[in-house]
Coordinates of C-alpha atoms in Angstrom, one line a residue:
Chain A
X125 CA 75.6 -26.2 3.2
X126 CA 74.7 -22.5 1.6
X127 CA 77.7 -21.7 0.2
X128 CA 80.3 -22.6 -2.1
X129 CA 83.2 -22.7 0.4
X130 CA 81.4 -25.0 1.8
X131 CA 80.7 -27.1 -0.7
X132 CA 84.9 -26.9 -1.8
X133 CA 85.3 -27.7 2.0
X134 CA 83.1 -30.6 1.7
X135 CA 84.7 -31.6 -1.3
X136 CA 88.1 -31.8 0.0
X137 CA 87.5 -33.7 2.8
X138 CA 86.2 -36.0 0.3
X139 CA 89.1 -35.7 -2.4
X140 CA 91.6 -36.0 -4.1
X141 CA 89.1 -37.8 -6.5
X142 CA 90.8 -39.2 -9.9
X143 CA 89.4 -36.4 -12.9
X144 CA 89.4 -37.6 -16.2
X145 CA 90.1 -34.3 -19.4
X146 CA 89.4 -35.0 -22.2
X147 CA 91.6 -32.5 -24.4
X148 CA 94.3 -31.2 -21.7
X149 CA 95.6 -28.4 -24.5
X150 CA 94.2 -25.3 -22.6
X151 CA 94.6 -23.0 -20.5
X152 CA 91.2 -22.4 -19.0
X153 CA 90.6 -26.3 -18.2
X154 CA 95.1 -26.7 -16.5
X155 CA 93.7 -23.7 -14.4
X156 CA 91.1 -25.3 -13.2
X157 CA 92.6 -28.6 -12.8
X158 CA 95.7 -27.6 -11.2
X159 CA 93.8 -25.4 -9.2
X160 CA 91.7 -28.1 -8.0
X161 CA 95.0 -29.7 -7.4
X162 CA 96.1 -27.5 -5.0
X163 CA 93.4 -27.3 -2.9
X164 CA 93.3 -31.5 -2.7
X165 CA 89.9 -32.1 -4.1
X166 CA 91.3 -34.0 -7.2
X167 CA 93.9 -36.0 -8.9
X168 CA 94.3 -35.9 -12.3
X169 CA 94.7 -37.9 -15.8
X170 CA 95.1 -35.2 -19.1
X171 CA 94.7 -37.0 -22.6
X172 CA 95.4 -34.7 -25.5
X173 CA 98.7 -33.1 -26.8
X174 CA 101.1 -33.9 -24.4
X175 CA 103.6 -31.4 -25.5
X176 CA 101.0 -28.8 -25.3
X177 CA 99.7 -29.6 -22.5
X178 CA 103.0 -29.3 -20.6
X179 CA 104.3 -26.3 -22.4
X180 CA 100.7 -24.1 -21.2
X181 CA 101.2 -25.2 -17.7
X182 CA 104.9 -23.8 -17.7
X183 CA 104.1 -20.8 -19.5
X184 CA 101.7 -20.8 -17.0
X185 CA 103.1 -21.3 -14.3
X186 CA 101.3 -24.1 -13.3
X187 CA 101.7 -27.3 -11.9
X188 CA 100.3 -30.0 -12.8
X189 CA 103.3 -32.4 -12.0
X190 CA 100.9 -34.8 -10.1
X191 CA 99.0 -35.2 -13.4
X192 CA 99.4 -38.5 -15.2
X193 CA 99.8 -37.2 -18.6
X194 CA 98.5 -38.7 -21.8
X195 CA 99.5 -38.0 -25.6
X196 CA 96.4 -38.1 -27.6
X197 CA 96.7 -35.5 -30.8
X198 CA 93.4 -36.8 -31.9
X199 CA 90.5 -34.7 -30.3
X200 CA 87.5 -37.2 -30.8
X201 CA 90.7 -40.4 -30.0
X202 CA 91.7 -38.1 -26.8
X203 CA 87.6 -37.9 -25.4
X204 CA 87.4 -41.9 -26.4
X205 CA 89.7 -42.6 -24.3
X206 CA 89.0 -40.1 -21.8
X207 CA 85.5 -41.9 -21.0
X208 CA 87.4 -45.4 -21.8
X209 CA 89.8 -44.1 -18.2
X210 CA 86.5 -43.3 -16.4
X211 CA 84.9 -46.9 -17.2
X212 CA 87.6 -48.9 -16.3
X213 CA 88.0 -47.3 -13.1
X214 CA 90.6 -45.0 -13.3
X215 CA 89.2 -41.9 -13.6
X216 CA 85.3 -41.0 -10.7
X217 CA 85.1 -37.5 -12.8
X218 CA 85.4 -36.9 -16.3
X219 CA 86.0 -33.4 -18.0
X220 CA 85.8 -31.7 -20.5
X221 CA 88.4 -29.7 -22.4
X222 CA 89.7 -28.5 -25.9
X223 CA 86.9 -30.3 -27.4
X224 CA 83.6 -30.0 -28.6
X225 CA 80.9 -30.9 -26.3
X226 CA 78.7 -33.5 -29.2
X227 CA 81.9 -34.9 -29.5
X228 CA 83.0 -35.6 -26.2
X229 CA 79.4 -36.4 -25.4
X230 CA 79.1 -39.2 -28.1
X231 CA 81.8 -40.5 -26.5
X232 CA 80.2 -41.2 -23.2
X233 CA 76.9 -41.9 -24.3
X234 CA 78.6 -44.9 -26.6
X235 CA 76.5 -48.2 -26.2
X236 CA 80.2 -50.4 -25.3
X237 CA 82.5 -48.1 -23.3
X238 CA 80.0 -45.3 -22.2
X239 CA 78.7 -44.1 -18.9
X240 CA 75.2 -44.5 -19.7
X241 CA 73.3 -46.0 -16.6
X242 CA 69.7 -46.4 -17.6
X243 CA 68.9 -43.2 -17.5
X244 CA 67.8 -39.2 -19.3
X245 CA 71.5 -37.0 -18.2
X246 CA 70.7 -34.5 -16.9
X247 CA 73.1 -30.8 -16.7
X248 CA 72.2 -29.2 -13.1
X249 CA 73.0 -25.7 -11.8
X250 CA 73.8 -25.0 -8.3
X251 CA 73.5 -20.6 -7.4
X252 CA 74.8 -19.0 -4.0
X253 CA 72.3 -16.2 -4.2
X254 CA 72.6 -13.4 -1.9
X255 CA 69.0 -13.1 -0.6
X256 CA 68.4 -16.9 -0.9
X257 CA 69.2 -18.7 2.8
X258 CA 70.4 -21.7 0.8
X259 CA 72.1 -22.9 -2.3
X260 CA 69.7 -23.1 -4.9
X261 CA 69.8 -26.3 -7.8
X262 CA 68.3 -25.5 -10.6
X263 CA 67.7 -28.4 -13.8
X264 CA 68.2 -28.3 -16.8
X265 CA 69.8 -25.7 -18.3
X266 CA 71.4 -27.5 -21.2
X267 CA 71.0 -31.2 -22.2
X268 CA 67.3 -31.7 -22.0
X269 CA 65.1 -29.7 -25.0
X270 CA 61.5 -30.1 -23.9
X271 CA 61.6 -33.8 -21.7
X272 CA 58.8 -35.6 -21.2
X273 CA 56.9 -36.5 -17.9
X274 CA 59.0 -40.0 -17.6
X275 CA 62.6 -37.7 -18.7
X276 CA 61.1 -35.3 -16.1
X277 CA 60.8 -37.9 -13.4
X278 CA 64.1 -38.8 -14.0
X279 CA 65.8 -35.6 -14.4
X280 CA 64.1 -34.9 -10.5
X281 CA 65.9 -38.4 -9.6
X282 CA 69.0 -37.3 -11.0
X283 CA 68.5 -34.0 -8.6
X284 CA 67.8 -35.9 -5.8
X285 CA 70.6 -37.5 -5.6
X286 CA 72.8 -34.6 -6.3
X287 CA 71.7 -33.5 -3.3
X288 CA 71.6 -36.1 -1.3
X289 CA 75.5 -35.8 -2.8
X290 CA 74.9 -32.3 -1.7
X291 CA 73.8 -33.3 2.0
X292 CA 70.9 -32.7 1.7
X293 CA 68.4 -35.4 3.2
X294 CA 65.1 -34.5 2.0
X295 CA 65.7 -31.9 -0.6
X296 CA 62.4 -29.9 -1.4
X297 CA 61.2 -30.2 -5.0
X298 CA 59.1 -27.9 -6.6
X299 CA 57.9 -27.5 -10.6
X300 CA 58.6 -23.7 -11.7
X301 CA 55.4 -23.1 -14.3
X302 CA 54.0 -20.0 -15.2
X303 CA 50.9 -20.0 -12.3
X304 CA 50.6 -22.5 -9.4
X305 CA 46.9 -23.7 -10.6
X306 CA 46.7 -26.7 -13.1
X307 CA 45.6 -25.7 -16.5
X308 CA 44.8 -27.4 -19.5
X309 CA 45.9 -24.8 -21.7
X310 CA 49.7 -24.9 -20.0
X311 CA 50.2 -28.9 -19.9
X312 CA 53.5 -28.7 -17.9
X313 CA 51.4 -27.2 -15.0
X314 CA 49.9 -30.8 -16.0
X315 CA 52.8 -32.9 -15.9
X316 CA 53.5 -30.7 -12.4
X317 CA 50.5 -32.4 -11.2
X318 CA 50.8 -36.2 -12.3
X319 CA 55.2 -35.3 -9.9
X320 CA 53.2 -34.3 -7.5
X321 CA 51.0 -37.4 -7.2
X322 CA 54.1 -39.9 -8.7
X323 CA 55.7 -38.7 -4.7
X324 CA 52.8 -39.0 -2.9
X325 CA 52.5 -42.7 -4.6
X326 CA 55.6 -43.4 -3.9
X327 CA 56.9 -43.3 -7.0
X328 CA 59.2 -40.5 -6.9
X329 CA 61.1 -40.8 -3.6
X330 CA 64.1 -39.4 -1.7
X331 CA 61.8 -35.7 -2.0
X332 CA 59.3 -34.1 -1.3
X333 CA 57.9 -32.7 -4.9
X334 CA 55.3 -29.2 -4.7
X335 CA 53.8 -27.4 -8.1
X336 CA 53.0 -26.9 -10.1
X337 CA 54.2 -23.5 -8.7
X338 CA 55.1 -19.9 -10.4
X339 CA 59.1 -19.3 -9.4
X340 CA 57.6 -16.6 -6.6
X341 CA 55.5 -19.3 -4.9
X342 CA 58.6 -22.1 -5.1
X343 CA 60.9 -19.5 -3.5
X344 CA 59.2 -16.9 -1.2
X345 CA 57.5 -18.0 1.8
X346 CA 55.8 -14.0 1.9
X347 CA 55.0 -14.8 -2.0
X348 CA 54.0 -17.7 -1.0
X349 CA 51.2 -16.7 1.6
X350 CA 50.3 -14.6 0.1
X351 CA 48.7 -16.8 -3.2
X352 CA 47.6 -18.9 0.2
X353 CA 50.2 -21.8 -0.8
X354 CA 51.1 -24.0 2.0
X355 CA 52.6 -26.8 1.2
X356 CA 56.0 -28.1 2.3
X357 CA 57.6 -26.8 -0.9
X358 CA 56.5 -23.8 -1.0
X359 CA 58.6 -21.0 -0.6
X360 CA 61.5 -22.9 0.7
X361 CA 62.6 -24.5 -2.2
X362 CA 65.8 -26.7 -2.7
X363 CA 66.1 -28.0 -6.4
X364 CA 62.9 -26.0 -9.1
X365 CA 63.0 -27.8 -12.1
X366 CA 61.8 -25.6 -15.3
X367 CA 59.7 -26.9 -17.6
X368 CA 62.0 -27.1 -20.7
X369 CA 65.6 -25.8 -21.9
X370 CA 64.5 -22.2 -22.9
X371 CA 63.0 -21.9 -18.9
X372 CA 66.1 -23.7 -17.7
X373 CA 68.6 -21.6 -19.3
X374 CA 66.9 -17.9 -19.0
X375 CA 66.8 -19.1 -14.8
X376 CA 70.7 -19.8 -14.6
X377 CA 71.8 -16.6 -16.9
X378 CA 69.6 -14.3 -15.4
X379 CA 70.8 -15.2 -11.5
X380 CA 74.3 -15.1 -12.9
X381 CA 74.3 -12.5 -15.8
X382 CA 71.5 -10.2 -13.5
X383 CA 70.9 -11.2 -10.3
X384 CA 74.4 -11.2 -9.1
X385 CA 74.4 -15.2 -8.1
X386 CA 77.8 -17.4 -8.4
X387 CA 77.0 -20.9 -10.0
X388 CA 78.2 -23.9 -10.8
X389 CA 77.1 -26.9 -12.9
X390 CA 77.6 -31.0 -13.2
X391 CA 75.8 -33.0 -15.4
X392 CA 74.4 -36.4 -13.7
X393 CA 72.5 -39.0 -14.6
X394 CA 75.2 -41.0 -15.7
X395 CA 77.9 -43.7 -14.0
X396 CA 79.8 -40.8 -13.4
X397 CA 79.7 -37.1 -13.1
X398 CA 80.8 -34.8 -15.9
X399 CA 81.9 -31.4 -16.0
X400 CA 81.5 -29.2 -19.0
X401 CA 82.3 -25.8 -18.3
X402 CA 82.6 -22.5 -20.6
X403 CA 84.5 -20.3 -22.0
X404 CA 82.6 -17.5 -20.6
X405 CA 82.5 -19.3 -16.8
X406 CA 85.0 -17.9 -14.3
X407 CA 87.5 -19.8 -12.8
X408 CA 85.7 -19.6 -9.2
X409 CA 83.1 -21.2 -11.2
X410 CA 85.2 -23.9 -13.0
X411 CA 87.0 -25.0 -9.2
X412 CA 83.5 -25.4 -7.6
X413 CA 81.8 -27.4 -10.7
X414 CA 84.9 -29.5 -10.4
X415 CA 84.4 -29.3 -6.1
X416 CA 80.3 -30.5 -6.9
X417 CA 81.7 -33.3 -8.8
X418 CA 83.1 -34.3 -6.1
X419 CA 81.5 -34.6 -4.0
X420 CA 78.9 -36.2 -7.1
X421 CA 81.8 -38.8 -7.4
X422 CA 82.2 -40.0 -3.9
X423 CA 78.2 -40.5 -3.2
X424 CA 78.6 -42.6 -5.9
X425 CA 81.3 -45.0 -4.7
X426 CA 79.2 -44.7 -1.3
X427 CA 76.8 -46.8 -3.3
X428 CA 78.7 -48.7 -5.0
X429 CA 80.4 -50.0 -1.7
X430 CA 77.0 -50.7 -0.3
X431 CA 75.8 -53.0 -3.2
X432 CA 79.1 -54.4 -2.9
X433 CA 78.5 -55.4 1.5
Chain B
X54 CA 66.0 6.4 -18.6
X55 CA 67.9 4.2 -15.9
X56 CA 65.9 4.4 -13.4
X57 CA 62.3 4.4 -11.2
X58 CA 62.8 8.2 -10.3
X59 CA 63.4 8.9 -13.8
X60 CA 60.4 7.4 -15.2
X61 CA 57.9 8.7 -12.6
X62 CA 59.1 12.2 -13.4
X63 CA 58.9 11.9 -16.9
X64 CA 55.2 10.6 -15.9
X65 CA 54.4 13.7 -14.0
X66 CA 55.6 16.1 -17.1
X67 CA 52.6 13.8 -18.7
X68 CA 50.4 13.9 -16.5
X69 CA 47.4 14.1 -14.4
X70 CA 45.9 11.3 -17.3
X71 CA 43.0 10.1 -15.8
X72 CA 42.4 6.1 -14.4
X73 CA 39.7 4.2 -15.4
X74 CA 39.4 1.9 -12.6
X75 CA 37.0 -1.5 -12.2
X76 CA 36.3 -2.5 -8.8
X77 CA 37.5 0.7 -6.5
X78 CA 36.4 -1.4 -3.3
X79 CA 40.1 -2.7 -2.1
X80 CA 43.0 -1.1 -0.1
X81 CA 45.7 -2.3 -2.3
X82 CA 44.1 -0.1 -5.3
X83 CA 43.4 3.0 -3.5
X84 CA 46.3 2.9 -2.1
X85 CA 48.3 3.3 -5.1
X86 CA 45.5 5.8 -7.0
X87 CA 45.8 7.8 -4.4
X88 CA 50.1 8.0 -4.3
X89 CA 49.3 8.3 -8.3
X90 CA 46.9 11.2 -7.5
X91 CA 49.5 12.6 -4.9
X92 CA 52.6 12.9 -7.4
X93 CA 50.1 13.6 -9.9
X94 CA 50.5 11.2 -12.4
X95 CA 46.7 10.8 -13.0
X96 CA 43.3 11.7 -12.0
X97 CA 40.8 8.9 -11.0
X98 CA 37.3 7.7 -12.2
X99 CA 36.5 5.0 -10.0
X100 CA 33.5 2.4 -10.8
X101 CA 33.0 -0.4 -7.9
X102 CA 30.8 0.2 -4.4
X103 CA 30.9 3.7 -3.9
X104 CA 30.5 3.5 0.4
X105 CA 33.1 0.5 0.9
X106 CA 35.2 2.7 -1.1
X107 CA 34.9 5.7 0.7
X108 CA 35.0 3.9 4.0
X109 CA 38.7 2.5 2.9
X110 CA 40.0 5.4 1.5
X111 CA 38.5 7.6 5.1
X112 CA 40.0 4.9 7.6
X113 CA 43.3 4.4 6.2
X114 CA 44.1 8.2 5.7
X115 CA 43.3 8.0 2.1
X116 CA 42.4 11.6 0.7
X117 CA 40.2 10.9 -2.9
X118 CA 38.0 13.8 -2.9
X119 CA 39.5 14.9 -6.2
X120 CA 37.9 10.9 -8.1
X121 CA 35.0 10.8 -9.5
X122 CA 32.9 7.9 -7.7
X123 CA 30.4 5.5 -9.3
X124 CA 28.7 3.0 -7.3
X125 CA 28.2 -0.1 -9.2
X126 CA 28.1 -3.2 -7.5
X127 CA 28.6 -6.6 -9.1
X128 CA 32.4 -6.3 -10.6
X129 CA 31.5 -7.5 -14.1
X130 CA 28.8 -4.5 -14.0
X131 CA 31.9 -2.7 -12.7
X132 CA 34.3 -3.7 -15.4
X133 CA 32.3 -3.1 -17.6
X134 CA 31.9 0.7 -16.9
X135 CA 35.1 1.0 -16.6
X136 CA 36.8 -0.4 -20.5
X137 CA 33.3 1.7 -21.4
X138 CA 34.9 4.9 -19.8
X139 CA 37.5 4.3 -21.7
X140 CA 36.4 4.0 -25.0
X141 CA 34.3 6.9 -24.8
X142 CA 37.6 8.6 -24.3
X143 CA 36.6 9.6 -20.3
X144 CA 40.1 8.3 -19.2
X145 CA 43.4 7.4 -20.7
X146 CA 44.3 3.7 -18.7
X147 CA 42.1 0.8 -17.7
X148 CA 42.9 -0.5 -13.7
X149 CA 42.1 -3.8 -12.8
X150 CA 40.5 -3.7 -8.7
X151 CA 38.9 -6.6 -7.2
X152 CA 37.9 -8.0 -9.5
X153 CA 39.6 -11.2 -11.2
X154 CA 41.7 -10.4 -14.8
X155 CA 39.4 -12.8 -16.7
X156 CA 36.3 -11.1 -15.7
X157 CA 37.7 -7.5 -16.3
X158 CA 39.8 -8.6 -19.1
X159 CA 36.2 -10.1 -20.4
X160 CA 35.1 -6.6 -21.5
X161 CA 38.0 -4.9 -22.4
X162 CA 38.1 -7.8 -24.8
X163 CA 34.4 -7.2 -26.0
X164 CA 33.9 -6.5 -29.8
X165 CA 31.3 -3.5 -29.5
X166 CA 32.4 -1.6 -26.5
X167 CA 36.4 -3.4 -25.7
X168 CA 39.8 -2.2 -26.4
X169 CA 40.7 -3.9 -28.7
X170 CA 43.2 -2.2 -31.7
X171 CA 43.5 -5.8 -34.4
X172 CA 46.4 -7.5 -32.6
X173 CA 47.7 -9.2 -29.7
X174 CA 47.4 -7.4 -26.2
X175 CA 50.8 -8.3 -24.6
X176 CA 53.1 -7.8 -21.2
X177 CA 55.7 -5.4 -20.8
X178 CA 57.8 -5.6 -17.9
X179 CA 60.1 -3.0 -16.2
X180 CA 63.4 -4.1 -14.4
X181 CA 66.0 -1.6 -12.9
X182 CA 68.6 -4.2 -12.1
X183 CA 71.5 -2.8 -10.4
X184 CA 74.2 -4.5 -13.0
X185 CA 72.2 -3.1 -15.8
X186 CA 73.6 0.6 -17.7
X187 CA 69.5 0.5 -18.3
X188 CA 65.9 0.0 -18.0
X189 CA 65.6 -3.7 -19.5
X190 CA 61.5 -4.5 -20.4
X191 CA 60.5 -7.7 -20.8
X192 CA 57.9 -9.7 -22.2
X193 CA 55.6 -11.9 -21.9
X194 CA 55.6 -12.7 -18.3
X195 CA 51.8 -13.2 -18.4
X196 CA 49.4 -12.8 -20.6
X197 CA 50.7 -14.5 -24.1
X198 CA 50.9 -18.4 -23.0
X199 CA 53.1 -19.6 -26.5
X200 CA 53.0 -16.9 -29.1
X201 CA 53.2 -18.3 -33.0
X202 CA 55.4 -16.3 -35.0
X203 CA 53.1 -13.6 -36.0
X204 CA 52.1 -13.3 -32.3
X205 CA 55.6 -12.9 -32.0
X206 CA 55.8 -10.2 -34.2
X207 CA 52.9 -8.3 -33.3
X208 CA 54.5 -8.8 -29.1
X209 CA 57.3 -7.0 -30.5
X210 CA 55.1 -4.4 -32.3
X211 CA 53.5 -4.0 -28.8
X212 CA 57.6 -3.6 -26.6
X213 CA 59.0 -1.2 -29.5
X214 CA 55.5 1.1 -29.4
X215 CA 56.1 1.0 -25.2
X216 CA 59.9 1.4 -25.3
X217 CA 59.4 4.3 -27.6
X218 CA 57.2 5.9 -25.3
X219 CA 59.4 5.4 -22.3
X220 CA 61.9 7.5 -24.8
X221 CA 63.7 4.3 -26.1
X222 CA 64.5 5.6 -29.9
X223 CA 65.4 2.4 -31.3
X224 CA 64.6 -0.3 -29.0
X225 CA 67.5 -2.9 -29.2
X226 CA 65.4 -6.5 -29.9
X227 CA 66.8 -9.5 -28.5
X228 CA 65.2 -12.9 -28.9
X229 CA 66.1 -14.8 -25.9
X230 CA 66.5 -18.3 -26.5
X231 CA 68.9 -21.4 -24.9
X232 CA 71.0 -21.0 -27.4
X233 CA 73.0 -18.5 -29.8
X234 CA 72.4 -20.4 -33.2
X235 CA 69.1 -21.4 -35.3
X236 CA 68.7 -24.6 -34.6
X237 CA 66.1 -27.1 -36.2
X238 CA 65.4 -29.3 -32.6
X239 CA 64.3 -25.9 -30.9
X240 CA 61.9 -24.1 -32.5
X241 CA 62.3 -20.8 -31.2
X242 CA 65.4 -20.3 -32.7
X243 CA 64.1 -21.4 -36.0
X244 CA 61.5 -18.3 -35.3
X245 CA 64.3 -15.6 -34.0
X246 CA 66.0 -16.5 -36.9
X247 CA 62.9 -14.7 -38.7
X248 CA 62.0 -12.5 -37.0
X249 CA 65.6 -10.8 -37.8
X250 CA 65.0 -11.2 -41.2
X251 CA 61.6 -8.9 -40.8
X252 CA 63.7 -6.7 -39.4
X253 CA 66.0 -6.0 -42.0
X254 CA 63.5 -6.8 -44.2
X255 CA 61.5 -3.7 -43.3
X256 CA 58.7 -5.4 -42.4
X257 CA 59.6 -4.9 -37.9
X258 CA 60.3 -1.1 -38.0
X259 CA 61.5 1.3 -35.2
X260 CA 63.8 -1.1 -33.5
X261 CA 66.4 -3.8 -34.4
X262 CA 66.4 -6.7 -33.8
X263 CA 68.7 -9.7 -33.1
X264 CA 68.9 -12.9 -31.8
X265 CA 68.4 -15.8 -31.3
X266 CA 70.3 -15.5 -28.2
X267 CA 71.0 -16.7 -25.1
X268 CA 70.3 -13.9 -22.2
X269 CA 73.8 -13.7 -20.9
X270 CA 74.5 -12.8 -25.3
X271 CA 71.8 -10.3 -25.3
X272 CA 72.4 -8.5 -21.5
X273 CA 76.7 -8.9 -20.7
X274 CA 78.6 -6.8 -23.8
X275 CA 81.8 -9.6 -22.9
X276 CA 80.1 -12.9 -22.7
X277 CA 79.4 -12.1 -26.3
X278 CA 82.5 -11.3 -26.9
X279 CA 83.2 -14.8 -25.6
X280 CA 81.2 -16.0 -28.0
X281 CA 82.4 -14.2 -31.0
X282 CA 78.6 -12.7 -31.7
X283 CA 79.2 -9.0 -33.0
X284 CA 75.6 -7.8 -33.6
X285 CA 74.3 -4.3 -32.3
X286 CA 71.8 -5.6 -29.5
X287 CA 74.6 -8.2 -28.4
X288 CA 75.0 -7.5 -24.8
X289 CA 73.0 -4.1 -25.1
X290 CA 69.4 -5.4 -25.1
X291 CA 66.4 -3.1 -24.5
X292 CA 64.0 -5.6 -24.6
X293 CA 63.5 -9.3 -24.2
X294 CA 61.8 -11.2 -26.0
X295 CA 61.0 -14.8 -24.6
X296 CA 59.4 -17.5 -26.1
X297 CA 56.8 -18.4 -24.3
X298 CA 54.6 -18.0 -21.3
X299 CA 57.2 -20.1 -18.9
X300 CA 60.9 -18.4 -19.6
X301 CA 59.4 -14.8 -19.3
X302 CA 57.8 -15.3 -15.6
X303 CA 60.3 -17.3 -15.0
X304 CA 62.1 -14.2 -16.4
X305 CA 60.2 -11.8 -14.0
X306 CA 60.3 -13.4 -11.2
X307 CA 63.9 -14.7 -10.9
X308 CA 65.1 -11.1 -11.2
X309 CA 62.4 -9.7 -8.7
X310 CA 62.7 -12.3 -6.0
X311 CA 65.8 -13.9 -5.9
X312 CA 67.8 -11.2 -8.3
X313 CA 66.8 -7.6 -6.1
X314 CA 65.3 -6.3 -8.9
X315 CA 62.7 -3.9 -9.1
X316 CA 60.0 -3.9 -11.3
X317 CA 56.8 -2.5 -13.1
X318 CA 54.6 -4.0 -15.9
X319 CA 51.8 -2.5 -18.0
X320 CA 49.5 -4.7 -20.9
X321 CA 50.0 -3.1 -23.9
X322 CA 48.5 -3.8 -27.4
X323 CA 45.3 -2.3 -26.7
X324 CA 43.4 1.2 -27.3
X325 CA 45.0 2.4 -23.9
X326 CA 47.3 0.8 -21.5
X327 CA 45.7 -1.8 -18.9
X328 CA 47.8 -2.1 -15.6
X329 CA 46.8 -5.7 -13.8
X330 CA 48.8 -5.1 -11.2
X331 CA 48.6 -8.7 -8.6
X332 CA 48.4 -8.3 -4.1
X333 CA 51.7 -9.5 -3.7
X334 CA 53.1 -6.5 -5.5
X335 CA 54.8 -3.7 -3.3
X336 CA 53.0 0.0 -2.9
X337 CA 56.3 0.9 -5.0
X338 CA 55.0 -1.2 -8.0
X339 CA 51.4 -0.7 -8.5
X340 CA 52.9 3.3 -8.6
X341 CA 55.1 2.7 -11.4
X342 CA 53.1 0.9 -13.7
X343 CA 50.5 3.2 -13.3
X344 CA 53.2 5.8 -14.4
X345 CA 54.5 3.1 -17.5
X346 CA 50.4 3.4 -17.5
X347 CA 50.5 6.7 -18.2
X348 CA 53.5 7.3 -20.5
X349 CA 51.7 5.0 -22.8
X350 CA 49.0 6.2 -22.0
X351 CA 50.2 9.6 -23.6
X352 CA 52.6 8.5 -26.6
X353 CA 48.9 7.1 -27.5
X354 CA 47.4 10.6 -27.5
X355 CA 50.2 11.8 -29.3
X356 CA 49.5 9.6 -31.7
X357 CA 45.7 10.8 -32.5
X358 CA 46.6 13.6 -32.7
X359 CA 49.3 13.2 -35.1
X360 CA 46.5 10.9 -37.5
X361 CA 44.1 13.8 -36.6
X362 CA 46.6 16.9 -38.6

């Protein structure tokens, strides 16, 4: 896929999938949820202040008549019930509403009824960049602060599963550092070398891993040529793995706020995808993020069916 | 200044300044040096294989007749002599030719005849970004790997002196992290808090320092508003200080290779500016980098004159 229009179209073919919203009494959230229902990619289960939720929808002309609304006034309680709805199989996507991320994630990670799947959760962003010939995935701008080697391995697994859900069969994963050579003064280059070896040895599968790269070597065929880099990932990355949260966040925001890219994002690695949009996101970004979650949810359901058969 | 055209125009008004080139027998370098001479921003002192230097120029129609050429075949020797020419006051800018960066920098940092000025050297890049209303300076994409608090303080001093040379009287310095709040789990946010205090206490001068910021808070007035951030630097940064070399390099390369920005760069903090362009840079980038160095050299000369008076 090259654009978010295609993502949305693909999500429509897999929809509607049910979204469980924690604290639904918020205009931004209701706007994107009602758009997701309108486009046929989602149904919704809204946990929050029912009266406020209905009043906001009515005042703003949002049709949420097909949504199920459960009246829960306390934010932590609403988050708990939203998570439990996903655990119970009543919904396939968890979405944050008017509740602190930390409050919702605490519920999502609860040992009894949470959504842990035995690996790290990670943030994957998708960028539609004017001059890049395909959608580009970046990880991690928001969750893993300073991931170690094993956490990076799991972040790659998460991002690759997500890429598969987007129809990228064998994603090209580029490990981004400040240079394209392993250098003991820059630990992330050494880890990149180890992750490439793990991929070659078959302990990271479903993708081709290359690196260390400087960003230009990963996204520009010409820049890679200048450096004499011939790795199949060079210049053609589908997934950029940044070394820490600062690098990931700066990549995300430079592309969106200075580079004119369109973006959307979802948290993966749990039993269900989690949508954590922020108030600063455009409604387009929010809808696209729901679409990404729907595709991941559809892929999860297929894997579960395959397990049963 | 808003564009590199203005930078070039300004450099012309301060030119020509003499550039000392280490290992001049290289087409890329001779092209940019001859352009710099053509535009009147530079004279040049070329250290390298004189015969090859002349042959390359002739074959490619480059007029280097006004350059002084010193025949030095060994790269380390040529780098030494190029550095010594700057030390002796025969040139005001050092430029890397066909020699490894490490070989040239070793000479530039030599305790006897090198260019150290008692503080860290740092890399400053300038970006002309389509949607940003002024030139944006980023530091450090290439030299300081994991700067500590004191090194960051000196990097800020370097970048501010450089901004002054560009005519930005009181640059707005944004300390970029992954979020806009001090968080003990993210050490760069704590350092950002300390650097802001140092600015408020008067131990970092000539600028307004703000942070920690996520990148969007620093470059988008709207994003800053969304977060309720009212600091004068918020949304209006002139200088972005990234926490480490990975973040700095990724910022630089995402803007240039994915964001369509124009860029140029120079190394500052030594007694003379150093131009370290790479083969992958366009000839426009190389010329603009020389122009930045010329402006820094002109500012250095003014400071030196003021000291004498």
